[in-house]
Coordinates of C-alpha atoms and ligand atoms in Angstrom, one line a residue:
X1 CA -67.5 -89.6 123.3
X2 CA -66.8 -86.0 124.1
X3 CA -68.7 -83.2 125.1
X4 CA -68.8 -81.9 121.1
X5 CA -70.2 -85.3 120.3
X6 CA -72.9 -85.5 123.2
X7 CA -74.3 -82.3 123.2
X8 CA -73.3 -80.5 119.6
X9 CA -72.1 -77.7 121.1
X10 CA -68.6 -76.9 122.2
X11 CA -67.4 -76.8 126.1
X12 CA -67.4 -73.7 127.8
X13 CA -65.8 -74.3 131.2
X14 CA -63.2 -77.3 132.0
X15 CA -62.1 -78.3 135.4
X16 CA -60.6 -81.2 137.4
X17 CA -60.0 -82.4 141.2
X18 CA -58.1 -85.4 142.3
X19 CA -58.4 -88.5 144.1
X20 CA -57.2 -88.8 147.6
X21 CA -55.3 -91.3 150.0
X22 CA -55.4 -90.9 153.5
X23 CA -51.5 -91.6 154.8
X24 CA -52.0 -91.7 158.7
X25 CA -54.8 -91.2 160.7
X26 CA -57.7 -93.6 159.9
X27 CA -60.6 -94.1 162.6
X28 CA -59.9 -90.6 164.0
X29 CA -62.5 -88.3 161.7
X30 CA -65.6 -89.5 163.8
X31 CA -63.7 -89.0 166.9
X32 CA -62.8 -85.4 166.5
X33 CA -59.4 -86.2 165.5
X34 CA -56.6 -85.8 163.6
X35 CA -56.1 -87.0 159.5
X36 CA -53.3 -86.7 157.0
X37 CA -54.6 -87.3 153.5
X38 CA -52.6 -86.7 150.0
X39 CA -54.3 -86.0 146.6
X40 CA -53.4 -89.0 143.7
X41 CA -52.5 -88.5 140.5
X42 CA -56.2 -89.6 139.2
X43 CA -58.7 -87.1 138.7
X44 CA -62.1 -86.2 137.5
X45 CA -62.8 -83.9 134.9
X46 CA -66.1 -82.1 135.0
X47 CA -66.9 -80.1 131.1
X48 CA -69.8 -77.7 131.2
X49 CA -72.0 -75.5 129.2
X50 CA -75.4 -73.7 129.1
X51 CA -78.1 -76.3 127.9
X52 CA -80.1 -75.5 125.2
X53 CA -83.6 -75.5 127.0
X54 CA -85.0 -75.5 130.6
X55 CA -83.1 -78.9 131.7
X56 CA -80.0 -80.3 133.0
X57 CA -78.4 -82.7 131.3
X58 CA -75.6 -85.0 132.4
X59 CA -73.5 -87.6 131.0
X60 CA -70.7 -89.3 132.7
X61 CA -68.3 -91.0 129.9
X62 CA -67.2 -93.9 132.7
X63 CA -70.3 -95.5 133.5
X64 CA -71.8 -94.6 129.9
X65 CA -74.9 -93.2 131.5
X66 CA -77.0 -89.8 131.0
X67 CA -79.3 -88.1 133.0
X68 CA -82.0 -85.3 131.7
X69 CA -83.0 -83.7 134.6
X70 CA -86.4 -82.3 134.0
X71 CA -88.0 -81.6 137.2
X72 CA -85.6 -79.5 139.4
X73 CA -87.7 -79.9 142.5
X74 CA -87.0 -83.5 142.5
X75 CA -83.5 -85.3 143.3
X76 CA -82.1 -87.6 141.0
X77 CA -81.0 -90.8 141.7
X78 CA -77.5 -92.6 140.9
X79 CA -74.5 -90.1 139.7
X80 CA -76.7 -87.3 139.0
X81 CA -77.2 -86.7 142.4
X82 CA -73.9 -85.2 143.1
X83 CA -73.8 -83.1 140.5
X84 CA -77.4 -82.3 141.3
X85 CA -76.4 -81.6 144.8
X86 CA -73.7 -79.1 143.8
X87 CA -75.7 -77.0 141.9
X88 CA -78.5 -77.2 144.6
X89 CA -76.3 -76.2 147.3
X90 CA -75.3 -73.3 145.2
X91 CA -78.6 -71.8 145.0
X92 CA -78.8 -72.3 148.5
X93 CA -76.3 -69.8 148.7
X94 CA -78.4 -67.4 146.4
X95 CA -76.5 -67.6 143.3
X96 CA -78.4 -68.1 139.9
X97 CA -77.5 -71.3 138.5
X98 CA -78.5 -71.7 134.6
X99 CA -79.3 -75.0 133.0
X100 CA -76.1 -76.9 132.0
X101 CA -75.0 -79.8 129.8
X102 CA -72.3 -81.5 132.3
X103 CA -69.8 -84.0 130.7
X104 CA -67.8 -86.4 133.4
X105 CA -64.9 -88.3 132.8
X106 CA -62.3 -89.6 135.3
X107 CA -59.3 -91.8 135.6
X108 CA -60.2 -92.4 139.2
X109 CA -61.8 -96.0 139.7
X110 CA -65.0 -95.6 141.2
X111 CA -65.9 -97.0 144.7
X112 CA -62.1 -98.2 145.3
X113 CA -62.0 -95.9 148.5
X114 CA -59.9 -93.1 146.2
X115 CA -62.9 -91.0 146.9
X116 CA -64.1 -90.5 143.5
X117 CA -67.4 -89.2 144.6
X118 CA -65.6 -85.8 146.4
X119 CA -63.6 -85.7 143.2
X120 CA -66.9 -85.4 141.5
X121 CA -68.2 -83.0 143.6
X122 CA -65.3 -80.7 143.9
X123 CA -64.7 -80.5 139.7
X124 CA -68.2 -79.7 139.5
X125 CA -68.1 -77.0 142.0
X126 CA -65.0 -75.6 140.7
X127 CA -66.2 -75.4 137.3
X128 CA -69.3 -73.7 138.4
X129 CA -67.5 -71.3 139.9
X130 CA -65.6 -70.5 137.0
X131 CA -68.4 -70.7 134.5
X132 CA -70.4 -68.0 136.8
X133 CA -67.1 -66.3 138.6
X134 CA -68.5 -67.1 142.1
X135 CA -66.9 -65.5 145.1
X136 CA -66.4 -68.7 147.1
X137 CA -62.3 -70.2 148.3
X138 CA -61.5 -73.8 148.1
X139 CA -62.4 -74.4 151.8
X140 CA -65.7 -73.3 151.0
X141 CA -66.0 -75.3 148.2
X142 CA -65.1 -78.4 150.1
X143 CA -67.8 -77.6 152.8
X144 CA -70.4 -76.8 149.8
X145 CA -69.6 -80.5 148.3
X146 CA -69.5 -82.2 151.8
X147 CA -73.4 -80.7 151.9
X148 CA -74.1 -82.2 148.3
X149 CA -73.0 -85.5 149.1
X150 CA -75.3 -85.2 152.5
X151 CA -78.2 -84.0 151.2
X152 CA -78.6 -85.2 147.7
X153 CA -76.2 -88.0 147.4
X154 CA -77.6 -89.4 150.8
X155 CA -74.2 -90.6 151.9
X156 CA -73.0 -89.3 155.7
X157 CA -69.2 -88.2 155.1
X158 CA -67.4 -86.1 156.8
X159 CA -65.4 -83.8 155.8
X160 CA -61.7 -85.3 154.8
X161 CA -62.3 -86.5 151.4
X162 CA -63.9 -82.7 150.4
X163 CA -61.2 -81.1 152.1
X164 CA -58.2 -83.3 150.2
X165 CA -60.0 -83.1 146.6
X166 CA -60.2 -79.1 147.5
X167 CA -56.8 -78.5 148.9
X168 CA -54.6 -81.1 148.6
X169 CA -52.0 -81.8 145.3
X170 CA -49.8 -84.8 145.2
X171 CA -46.5 -83.1 146.2
X172 CA -48.5 -82.1 149.3
X173 CA -50.4 -83.5 152.7
X174 CA -53.1 -82.2 154.0
X175 CA -53.2 -82.0 158.0
X176 CA -56.7 -81.7 158.7
X177 CA -58.0 -81.3 162.5
X178 CA -61.4 -82.5 161.6
X179 CA -62.8 -80.5 164.6
X180 CA -61.7 -77.4 164.6
X181 CA -60.8 -77.6 160.4
X182 CA -57.6 -76.2 161.2
X183 CA -55.3 -77.2 158.6
X184 CA -51.9 -77.4 157.4
X185 CA -50.4 -78.3 153.9
X186 CA -47.3 -80.5 154.4
X187 CA -44.5 -81.4 151.6
X188 CA -44.7 -85.0 150.8
X189 CA -41.6 -86.4 152.9
X190 CA -38.6 -85.8 150.8
X191 CA -37.2 -88.5 148.4
X192 CA -40.9 -90.3 148.7
X193 CA -43.8 -91.1 146.4
X194 CA -47.1 -92.8 147.1
X195 CA -48.3 -96.1 146.0
X196 CA -51.5 -97.9 146.5
X197 CA -52.6 -101.3 145.8
X198 CA -56.3 -102.6 145.9
X199 CA -56.2 -106.2 147.8
X200 CA -59.1 -107.0 145.7
X201 CA -61.1 -108.2 148.8
X202 CA -63.9 -106.7 148.9
X203 CA -65.2 -104.5 151.9
X204 CA -68.0 -107.0 152.7
X205 CA -68.2 -106.3 157.0
X206 CA -66.9 -102.9 156.3
X207 CA -70.5 -100.7 157.1
X208 CA -71.6 -103.2 160.1
X209 CA -67.9 -103.2 161.5
X210 CA -67.8 -99.3 160.8
X211 CA -70.7 -98.9 162.8
X212 CA -69.6 -100.8 165.7
X213 CA -66.5 -99.4 166.1
X214 CA -67.8 -95.5 166.0
X215 CA -70.4 -96.9 169.1
X216 CA -67.7 -98.5 171.1
X217 CA -65.7 -95.4 170.7
X218 CA -68.6 -93.3 171.8
X219 CA -68.7 -95.6 174.7
X220 CA -65.2 -95.3 175.6
X221 CA -65.8 -91.4 175.3
X222 CA -68.7 -91.4 177.9
X223 CA -66.9 -93.9 180.4
X224 CA -63.9 -91.7 180.0
X225 CA -66.3 -88.5 180.4
X226 CA -65.0 -86.6 177.6
X227 CA -66.6 -85.1 174.4
X228 CA -64.7 -87.5 171.7
X229 CA -61.6 -89.7 172.2
X230 CA -59.8 -86.8 170.6
X231 CA -59.8 -85.2 174.1
X232 CA -57.8 -87.7 175.7
X233 CA -53.7 -87.4 174.6
X234 CA -52.2 -89.4 177.3
X235 CA -52.3 -93.2 176.4
X236 CA -52.2 -94.0 180.0
X237 CA -55.5 -92.7 180.5
X238 CA -57.6 -95.5 178.7
X239 CA -56.0 -98.4 181.0
X240 CA -59.2 -97.4 182.7
X241 CA -61.6 -99.0 180.3
X242 CA -62.3 -102.5 179.9
X243 CA -60.2 -104.6 177.7
X244 CA -62.4 -104.3 174.2
X245 CA -62.9 -100.5 174.7
X246 CA -59.6 -100.3 176.0
X247 CA -58.0 -101.2 172.8
X248 CA -60.2 -99.3 170.7
X249 CA -59.3 -95.8 172.6
X250 CA -55.7 -96.8 172.6
X251 CA -55.9 -96.9 168.5
X252 CA -57.4 -93.7 168.2
X253 CA -55.2 -92.3 171.0
X254 CA -52.1 -93.6 169.4
X255 CA -53.0 -92.8 165.6
X256 CA -53.6 -88.9 166.6
X257 CA -50.6 -88.8 168.3
X258 CA -49.0 -90.2 165.1
X259 CA -50.5 -87.6 163.2
X260 CA -49.3 -84.9 165.3
X261 CA -45.7 -86.1 165.8
X262 CA -45.6 -85.8 161.9
X263 CA -47.0 -82.1 162.0
X264 CA -43.6 -81.9 164.1
X265 CA -41.9 -82.4 161.1
X266 CA -40.4 -86.2 160.4
X267 CA -37.7 -87.7 158.2
X268 CA -39.3 -89.9 155.6
X269 CA -37.9 -93.1 157.6
X270 CA -40.0 -92.3 160.6
X271 CA -42.9 -91.4 158.6
X272 CA -42.5 -95.0 157.4
X273 CA -42.0 -96.6 160.8
X274 CA -45.4 -94.5 161.9
X275 CA -47.6 -95.9 158.7
X276 CA -46.2 -99.8 160.0
X277 CA -47.3 -98.9 163.9
X278 CA -50.4 -97.5 162.4
X279 CA -51.0 -100.7 160.8
X280 CA -50.4 -102.8 163.6
X281 CA -52.7 -100.6 165.8
X282 CA -55.7 -101.3 163.3
X283 CA -54.9 -104.8 163.3
X284 CA -54.4 -105.9 166.9
X285 CA -56.2 -102.9 168.9
X286 CA -58.8 -101.5 166.4
X287 CA -59.1 -104.9 164.6
X288 CA -60.2 -103.8 161.1
X289 CA -57.7 -105.7 159.3
X290 CA -58.2 -109.0 157.6
X291 CA -55.3 -111.8 156.8
X292 CA -55.2 -110.7 153.1
X293 CA -54.8 -107.1 154.3
X294 CA -51.7 -107.9 156.7
X295 CA -50.3 -110.2 154.0
X296 CA -50.1 -107.4 151.9
X297 CA -49.2 -105.3 153.7
X298 CA -46.4 -107.4 155.1
X299 CA -44.8 -107.7 151.6
X300 CA -44.8 -104.1 150.6
X301 CA -43.2 -103.9 154.3
X302 CA -40.4 -106.2 153.2
X303 CA -39.3 -104.5 150.2
X304 CA -36.5 -102.4 149.5
X305 CA -37.3 -99.1 149.0
X306 CA -40.4 -99.3 150.8
X307 CA -40.5 -96.7 153.8
X308 CA -43.9 -98.1 155.2
X309 CA -47.2 -99.1 154.6
X310 CA -50.5 -99.7 155.8
X311 CA -54.0 -100.7 155.2
X312 CA -55.7 -97.5 153.8
X313 CA -59.6 -96.3 154.4
X314 CA -62.2 -98.3 156.7
X315 CA -60.4 -101.7 156.6
X316 CA -61.9 -105.3 156.4
X317 CA -60.7 -105.5 152.6
X318 CA -60.1 -102.6 150.1
X319 CA -56.6 -100.8 149.6
X320 CA -53.1 -100.7 151.2
X321 CA -51.1 -97.7 151.1
X322 CA -47.3 -97.5 151.1
X323 CA -44.8 -94.7 151.3
X324 CA -41.7 -95.8 149.0
X325 CA -38.4 -94.2 147.2
X326 CA -39.3 -91.7 144.6
X327 CA -39.0 -92.9 141.3
X328 CA -39.4 -96.4 142.3
X329 CA -43.1 -96.7 142.8
X330 CA -43.6 -98.8 139.3
X331 CA -40.8 -101.2 139.9
X332 CA -42.0 -101.8 143.8
X333 CA -45.8 -102.1 143.2
X334 CA -45.1 -104.5 140.1
X335 CA -42.8 -106.8 142.4
X336 CA -45.2 -106.9 145.3
X337 CA -47.9 -107.6 143.3
X338 CA -46.3 -110.6 141.6
X339 CA -45.8 -111.8 145.0
X340 CA -49.1 -110.9 146.6
X341 CA -50.7 -112.7 143.6
X342 CA -48.6 -116.0 144.0
X343 CA -51.1 -117.3 146.4
X344 CA -54.2 -116.7 144.3
X345 CA -55.3 -113.3 145.1
X346 CA -55.9 -110.8 142.8
X347 CA -55.1 -107.1 143.4
X348 CA -54.7 -104.2 141.7
X349 CA -52.3 -101.2 141.0
X350 CA -54.1 -97.8 141.7
X351 CA -51.2 -95.5 142.1
X352 CA -49.1 -95.2 139.9
X353 CA -50.7 -95.2 137.0
X354 CA -49.4 -98.2 134.8
X355 CA -50.1 -98.2 131.2
X356 CA -49.5 -101.9 129.6
Ligands
LIG1 P1 -65.6 -93.5 146.1 O1 -64.9 -94.2 147.4 O2 -64.8 -93.8 145.3 O3 -66.0 -92.3 146.6 P2 -68.6 -93.6 146.7 O4 -69.4 -94.7 146.8 O5 -68.1 -92.8 147.8 O6 -66.9 -94.3 146.4 O7 -68.5 -92.9 145.4 C1 -69.0 -93.3 143.9 C2 -69.9 -93.2 143.7 O8 -69.8 -91.5 142.7 C3 -70.4 -93.5 142.4 O9 -71.6 -94.5 142.6 C4 -71.3 -92.7 141.2 O10 -72.5 -92.3 141.5 C5 -70.3 -91.4 141.7 N1 -69.3 -91.2 141.0 C6 -68.0 -90.8 140.7 N2 -67.4 -90.6 140.0 C7 -68.0 -90.7 139.2 C8 -68.0 -90.5 137.5 N3 -66.5 -90.6 137.2 N4 -69.1 -90.8 136.8 C9 -70.2 -91.0 137.2 N5 -70.5 -91.2 138.6 C10 -69.6 -90.9 139.6
LIG2 MG1 -67.1 -91.5 148.5

């Protein structure tokens, strides 16, 4: 299936956006802290053309789902809500958007924590910008994409995913201050590449665990009399807290300082050490790891050519990310997965792309 076959007209405009993985700065965004995502070489492509009638027509190749939007005053459900949301947020900016045919295809696994949703939004907005010559920059695209996800897809998300999809590329890491939106593009540490392996363990406890951690951080900030834990810069300051909150706060404070250390410029070796320290902190202080993730991270960390590895995303399952010697990614993930699966677990290589 392609655009022509689906809509019986050629594509007018095509745009794409990447998925992302967060290298450092985990569970810091809701504490007004710092994050360090990078784009991955998996992308979502959105093709657009004008509709023949007064209806939007959306098709996703990945889902093989078609949505016909007859009533533009009613937000559709499912994948269509993301595309519809992008159109609506532009209309709210007083732009006139015509009725459209939209064709979506993607190499990003959906729902694996690589942010297929932000890639879909950013690709859609880029395509609309191109089609209609809209005077909006990449930061505005990220902000509009976030609005679409919150108000139309109904997902309370931060700004990291959309900023990464809109501003980062696979050679650059995006440093983002989630409070001020100050940002900087940093080169990937020299001589390295990123690999991502899914542990195959579903993030079953993720949402309840996530909400609990958020509440604990808020409580810790209150006790320390700051707006958010981001305002604590000396790790000694958390010592006054009761034990559980002390551990949670210590993760956030040390994680922020790890991200800020990268900003000063570090070697690939040091970057890897900071990732390893991040995992230890997520495991022991923040307690969002699970034994399988620890095992996968340990295998990665022991493998020659790996600078550092940690769980990525909210935890309780999901994927691990590692920084490895450039050119060795494929060999490394193949070997690591083999070892990981010896005990019956089933993982999946997400990055790099390996065609068998
Ligand atoms: P992720 O971690 O991948 O962003 P989310 O749950 O945030 O997971 O977003 C996944 C949702 O985004 C899907 O359920 C779907 O509605 C939408 N989506 C993302 N990519 C596509 C695609 N290629 N085709 C259709 N819908 C997509
Ligand atoms: Mg998402």
